[in-house]
Amino acid sequence: MRPAPLSSRRARPIPIRPNAGRMGQMMCPRTRSAAMKHASTRDLYDYWNDSRGTRLAPERAEIDPTDIRHVLADTFLLGSHPAGDLAVRLAGTRVCALFCRELKGEDFTGLFSHGSRGQIDDLIGIVRNELMATIAGVIAHTDDGSAAELELLLLPLRHHGRTDTRMIGVLAPVTPPYWLGSISVAALSLGSLRHTGLTDEPAGASPLPLPHRAGRLLHGFVVYDGGRR
């Protein structure tokens, strides 16, 4: 079943300025590529980062699907569920192809294995409460024992004055598996690499994170601070 694309809006489209960081800084390619493997992840992050300007997160209404049409297939939008959890509001064709079904309305945490749900809840909490862009390595498991490495990006959005009810993100295989679209992913599990607090740094900065950089522990994740709070 082909999922619905992200709905269009009437607000003025946001112009994309490739590689532009906050306050006009240029994003360091080494910094970005150190944490992001997939082109859709990098492109959506760049667009989100450019759209927010000097704010911690852009408005949901500022996200124009026509500006990110080249990454929509790997993109999803989450919204608050009546029970308080985040449900999938919209999902791109390749995201749905991983599970061989339409994902709209499903509990996002429910896509993960029981052993990973506490960790993904913590990761979501960081995005909601700290307003931090977050990226994680994810393993997709099928019932026949196949597996694929995915990349997960979660980005906070403002919506009607709140910052905890909407998120946009990417879920994409680092290398598309041969079974994509024909064998359903049974569950996702978080991998060992997790990066939070992604920030743009001036050209020449060191990749983030580095082992010697000071970090703080938050819900079991190492958070590298940078940028405005």
Short mmCIF file of N, CA and C in Angstrom, two decimals, residues 5 57 82-83 102 120 134 174 180 189 213 221:
data_model
loop_
_atom_site.label_atom_id
_atom_site.label_comp_id
_atom_site.label_asym_id
_atom_site.label_seq_id
_atom_site.Cartn_x
_atom_site.Cartn_y
_atom_site.Cartn_z
N PRO A 5 1.87 11.04 0.99
CA PRO A 5 3.02 11.94 1.17
C PRO A 5 2.72 12.96 2.24
N ALA A 57 14.12 24.92 17.47
CA ALA A 57 13.39 24.03 16.57
C ALA A 57 12.49 24.87 15.68
N PRO A 82 -3.29 10.00 21.74
CA PRO A 82 -4.13 10.31 22.90
C PRO A 82 -3.60 9.74 24.21
N ALA A 83 -2.91 8.60 24.13
CA ALA A 83 -2.36 7.99 25.34
C ALA A 83 -1.08 8.68 25.80
N GLU A 102 1.35 0.03 5.54
CA GLU A 102 1.18 1.43 5.88
C GLU A 102 1.36 1.58 7.39
N ILE A 120 14.56 3.58 23.42
CA ILE A 120 13.98 4.51 22.44
C ILE A 120 13.11 5.54 23.14
N THR A 134 18.82 14.14 17.24
CA THR A 134 19.37 12.88 17.72
C THR A 134 19.47 11.88 16.58
N VAL A 174 21.27 1.80 5.65
CA VAL A 174 22.57 2.28 5.19
C VAL A 174 22.88 1.69 3.82
N LEU A 180 14.12 -5.85 0.84
CA LEU A 180 13.32 -4.66 1.11
C LEU A 180 12.04 -4.66 0.28
N SER A 189 15.85 -2.78 16.67
CA SER A 189 16.60 -2.68 17.92
C SER A 189 17.64 -1.59 17.78
N ARG A 213 36.31 14.32 24.20
CA ARG A 213 35.44 15.46 24.49
C ARG A 213 34.64 15.18 25.74
N PHE A 221 22.61 8.03 27.91
CA PHE A 221 23.22 8.46 26.66
C PHE A 221 24.23 9.56 26.97
#
